[in-house]
Structures are given as structure tokens and as C-alpha cells.
mmCIF file of C-alpha atoms in Angstrom:
data_model
loop_
_atom_site.group_PDB
_atom_site.id
_atom_site.type_symbol
_atom_site.label_atom_id
_atom_site.label_comp_id
_atom_site.label_asym_id
_atom_site.label_seq_id
_atom_site.Cartn_x
_atom_site.Cartn_y
_atom_site.Cartn_z
ATOM 1 C CA UNK A 1 -177.873 40.036 -68.595
ATOM 2 C CA UNK A 2 -176.460 39.513 -65.315
ATOM 3 C CA UNK A 3 -179.745 38.736 -64.077
ATOM 4 C CA UNK A 4 -180.542 36.197 -66.508
ATOM 5 C CA UNK A 5 -177.131 34.414 -65.739
ATOM 6 C CA UNK A 6 -177.685 34.457 -62.190
ATOM 7 C CA UNK A 7 -181.117 32.698 -62.950
ATOM 8 C CA UNK A 8 -179.869 30.166 -65.490
ATOM 9 C CA UNK A 9 -176.897 29.489 -62.526
ATOM 10 C CA UNK A 10 -179.342 28.973 -60.023
ATOM 11 C CA UNK A 11 -181.881 26.711 -61.979
ATOM 12 C CA UNK A 12 -178.656 24.927 -62.750
ATOM 13 C CA UNK A 13 -177.595 24.390 -58.811
ATOM 14 C CA UNK A 14 -181.273 23.236 -58.236
ATOM 15 C CA UNK A 15 -181.407 20.603 -60.744
ATOM 16 C CA UNK A 16 -178.362 18.940 -59.501
ATOM 17 C CA UNK A 17 -179.188 19.078 -56.167
ATOM 18 C CA UNK A 18 -182.426 17.462 -57.216
ATOM 19 C CA UNK A 19 -181.014 14.532 -58.260
ATOM 20 C CA UNK A 20 -180.108 11.646 -55.644
ATOM 21 C CA UNK A 21 -177.312 9.158 -56.033
ATOM 22 C CA UNK A 22 -177.895 5.334 -56.626
ATOM 23 C CA UNK A 23 -177.782 3.090 -53.820
ATOM 24 C CA UNK A 24 -177.624 -0.733 -54.076
ATOM 25 C CA UNK A 25 -180.814 -2.269 -51.713
ATOM 26 C CA UNK A 26 -181.707 -5.265 -50.151
ATOM 27 C CA UNK A 27 -184.403 -6.624 -48.270
ATOM 28 C CA UNK A 28 -185.312 -5.048 -45.088
ATOM 29 C CA UNK A 29 -183.060 -7.929 -42.917
ATOM 30 C CA UNK A 30 -180.387 -7.889 -45.347
ATOM 31 C CA UNK A 31 -176.448 -7.272 -44.147
ATOM 32 C CA UNK A 32 -174.357 -4.431 -45.966
ATOM 33 C CA UNK A 33 -171.876 -5.394 -48.880
ATOM 34 C CA UNK A 34 -168.756 -3.860 -50.104
ATOM 35 C CA UNK A 35 -168.440 -2.257 -53.080
ATOM 36 C CA UNK A 36 -165.588 -4.933 -54.220
ATOM 37 C CA UNK A 37 -168.287 -7.551 -53.317
ATOM 38 C CA UNK A 38 -171.143 -5.922 -55.492
ATOM 39 C CA UNK A 39 -168.786 -5.724 -58.358
ATOM 40 C CA UNK A 40 -168.275 -9.213 -58.397
ATOM 41 C CA UNK A 41 -171.808 -9.981 -57.619
ATOM 42 C CA UNK A 42 -172.799 -7.865 -60.482
ATOM 43 C CA UNK A 43 -170.169 -9.256 -63.001
ATOM 44 C CA UNK A 44 -171.161 -12.780 -61.949
ATOM 45 C CA UNK A 45 -167.769 -13.635 -60.177
ATOM 46 C CA UNK A 46 -167.496 -15.096 -56.659
ATOM 47 C CA UNK A 47 -169.491 -17.607 -54.760
ATOM 48 C CA UNK A 48 -172.200 -15.287 -53.235
ATOM 49 C CA UNK A 49 -175.625 -16.500 -52.058
ATOM 50 C CA UNK A 50 -176.836 -13.106 -53.225
ATOM 51 C CA UNK A 51 -179.052 -12.730 -56.280
ATOM 52 C CA UNK A 52 -178.552 -9.815 -58.268
ATOM 53 C CA UNK A 53 -181.470 -7.729 -60.274
ATOM 54 C CA UNK A 54 -180.657 -4.904 -62.832
ATOM 55 C CA UNK A 55 -182.822 -2.452 -64.535
ATOM 56 C CA UNK A 56 -183.336 -2.280 -67.849
ATOM 57 C CA UNK A 57 -180.267 -1.484 -70.554
ATOM 58 C CA UNK A 58 -180.735 2.462 -71.339
ATOM 59 C CA UNK A 59 -181.803 3.383 -67.919
ATOM 60 C CA UNK A 60 -180.143 6.464 -66.299
ATOM 61 C CA UNK A 61 -179.967 4.668 -63.008
ATOM 62 C CA UNK A 62 -178.343 1.610 -64.456
ATOM 63 C CA UNK A 63 -175.391 3.474 -66.272
ATOM 64 C CA UNK A 64 -175.049 5.524 -62.942
ATOM 65 C CA UNK A 65 -174.511 2.283 -61.006
ATOM 66 C CA UNK A 66 -172.203 0.615 -63.244
ATOM 67 C CA UNK A 67 -170.002 3.474 -63.781
ATOM 68 C CA UNK A 68 -169.593 3.606 -60.016
ATOM 69 C CA UNK A 69 -169.471 0.045 -59.119
ATOM 70 C CA UNK A 70 -168.521 -2.334 -62.065
ATOM 71 C CA UNK A 71 -166.807 0.652 -63.849
ATOM 72 C CA UNK A 72 -168.019 -0.759 -67.007
ATOM 73 C CA UNK A 73 -170.137 1.329 -69.819
ATOM 74 C CA UNK A 74 -173.280 -0.192 -71.416
ATOM 75 C CA UNK A 75 -171.464 -1.077 -74.447
ATOM 76 C CA UNK A 76 -168.694 -2.747 -72.222
ATOM 77 C CA UNK A 77 -171.540 -4.685 -69.943
ATOM 78 C CA UNK A 78 -173.314 -5.961 -73.103
ATOM 79 C CA UNK A 79 -169.873 -7.371 -74.734
ATOM 80 C CA UNK A 80 -168.714 -8.751 -71.162
ATOM 81 C CA UNK A 81 -172.271 -10.600 -70.696
ATOM 82 C CA UNK A 82 -172.174 -11.632 -74.788
ATOM 83 C CA UNK A 83 -168.768 -13.364 -74.211
ATOM 84 C CA UNK A 84 -169.684 -14.951 -70.348
ATOM 85 C CA UNK A 85 -172.754 -16.730 -72.293
ATOM 86 C CA UNK A 86 -170.906 -17.583 -75.172
ATOM 87 C CA UNK A 87 -168.000 -19.385 -73.235
ATOM 88 C CA UNK A 88 -170.296 -20.970 -71.030
ATOM 89 C CA UNK A 89 -168.937 -18.935 -68.032
ATOM 90 C CA UNK A 90 -172.529 -17.200 -66.829
ATOM 91 C CA UNK A 91 -175.449 -15.508 -67.761
ATOM 92 C CA UNK A 92 -176.274 -11.620 -66.887
ATOM 93 C CA UNK A 93 -178.588 -11.067 -63.917
ATOM 94 C CA UNK A 94 -182.509 -10.542 -64.538
ATOM 95 C CA UNK A 95 -183.936 -7.232 -65.450
ATOM 96 C CA UNK A 96 -186.513 -5.247 -64.245
ATOM 97 C CA UNK A 97 -188.544 -2.306 -65.970
ATOM 98 C CA UNK A 98 -188.662 0.265 -62.683
ATOM 99 C CA UNK A 99 -187.680 1.425 -59.533
ATOM 100 C CA UNK A 100 -190.916 0.558 -58.365
ATOM 101 C CA UNK A 101 -190.638 -3.121 -60.089
ATOM 102 C CA UNK A 102 -186.885 -3.196 -58.481
ATOM 103 C CA UNK A 103 -187.894 -2.779 -54.739
ATOM 104 C CA UNK A 104 -191.081 -5.242 -54.972
ATOM 105 C CA UNK A 105 -188.538 -7.820 -56.539
ATOM 106 C CA UNK A 106 -186.108 -7.171 -53.860
ATOM 107 C CA UNK A 107 -188.327 -7.117 -50.855
ATOM 108 C CA UNK A 108 -190.127 -10.213 -52.336
ATOM 109 C CA UNK A 109 -186.851 -12.410 -53.382
ATOM 110 C CA UNK A 110 -184.892 -14.110 -51.015
ATOM 111 C CA UNK A 111 -181.323 -12.787 -50.854
ATOM 112 C CA UNK A 112 -182.320 -10.400 -53.864
ATOM 113 C CA UNK A 113 -180.307 -7.124 -54.467
ATOM 114 C CA UNK A 114 -180.739 -4.452 -56.686
ATOM 115 C CA UNK A 115 -180.308 -0.768 -57.269
ATOM 116 C CA UNK A 116 -182.655 2.365 -57.546
ATOM 117 C CA UNK A 117 -182.030 5.926 -57.114
ATOM 118 C CA UNK A 118 -182.042 6.898 -53.556
ATOM 119 C CA UNK A 119 -184.706 9.163 -54.150
ATOM 120 C CA UNK A 120 -187.255 6.243 -54.749
ATOM 121 C CA UNK A 121 -186.118 4.755 -51.330
ATOM 122 C CA UNK A 122 -188.902 3.452 -49.199
ATOM 123 C CA UNK A 123 -189.262 1.493 -46.201
ATOM 124 C CA UNK A 124 -189.913 -1.872 -48.161
ATOM 125 C CA UNK A 125 -185.810 -2.249 -48.728
ATOM 126 C CA UNK A 126 -182.779 -1.611 -46.866
ATOM 127 C CA UNK A 127 -179.851 0.552 -48.402
ATOM 128 C CA UNK A 128 -176.851 -2.047 -48.206
ATOM 129 C CA UNK A 129 -174.206 0.177 -50.285
ATOM 130 C CA UNK A 130 -173.898 3.647 -51.221
ATOM 131 C CA UNK A 131 -171.271 3.868 -54.088
#
């Protein structure tokens, strides 16, 4: 029994350490951004020249990003953006379907920012915030 518990504990530890953290990315020449500015940007507040992109709703990386940066759940974001659209105060960021699509979009769109899991990083984008 002890041996089984040890194996289970080791398996859980390796699973936790295998998960990377979410990072905010920009094109290779992009400047770093503060968590406060990122929150404003992804909630359509403030006057930034940056263009935010989101992963599709239900994506675990999207949930992690918003949990750490905007402090909103998927349901809260949906309600927030419904109200913004209804009152004419703004529209949600455009969405992409995957980390690969996010990297491609951010790398090829002027002033674009997005987020991906740190494990998906490559040299086509730059980390501008690690929340």
C-alpha cells in the first residue's frame, strides 16, 4: 500500500511540474506590459494602441489567464462583454482557436498581444508579461 501511495504521489508531482504557466505575448520587438495594463486591455478599458486576441471560450489557458489577470471567470467575461456590447461601450477581443494560431496572429499583426501556455513558446513571439 505504501508503495502504491508513493507512486501516486510521484505521478501527481510530475503532472503538476509538467504544466507551464500562462504568459502574455507580443511580437519579438514588443515592449513589456504591466498586469494592470493587461487587465485594462483585455477588458476594453483605457486607450492603448495594442490589439488583444483571446483563445476560444472554454480553453483552459484562457481561463487561467483571466483568473490571474482580469480576475473573471468565463461566465463573468461573457456577462461583462454582453453588457459592453449592448450598451455600445465596446466589443470583446477577436478570438483564435489554438496556441499556434495565437502565435501566428500576434507575430503578424501590428501591436497585437495574446496569451499562450509557456510550454508553447518559440522565437516567433516575445513574453511581455508573466502574471
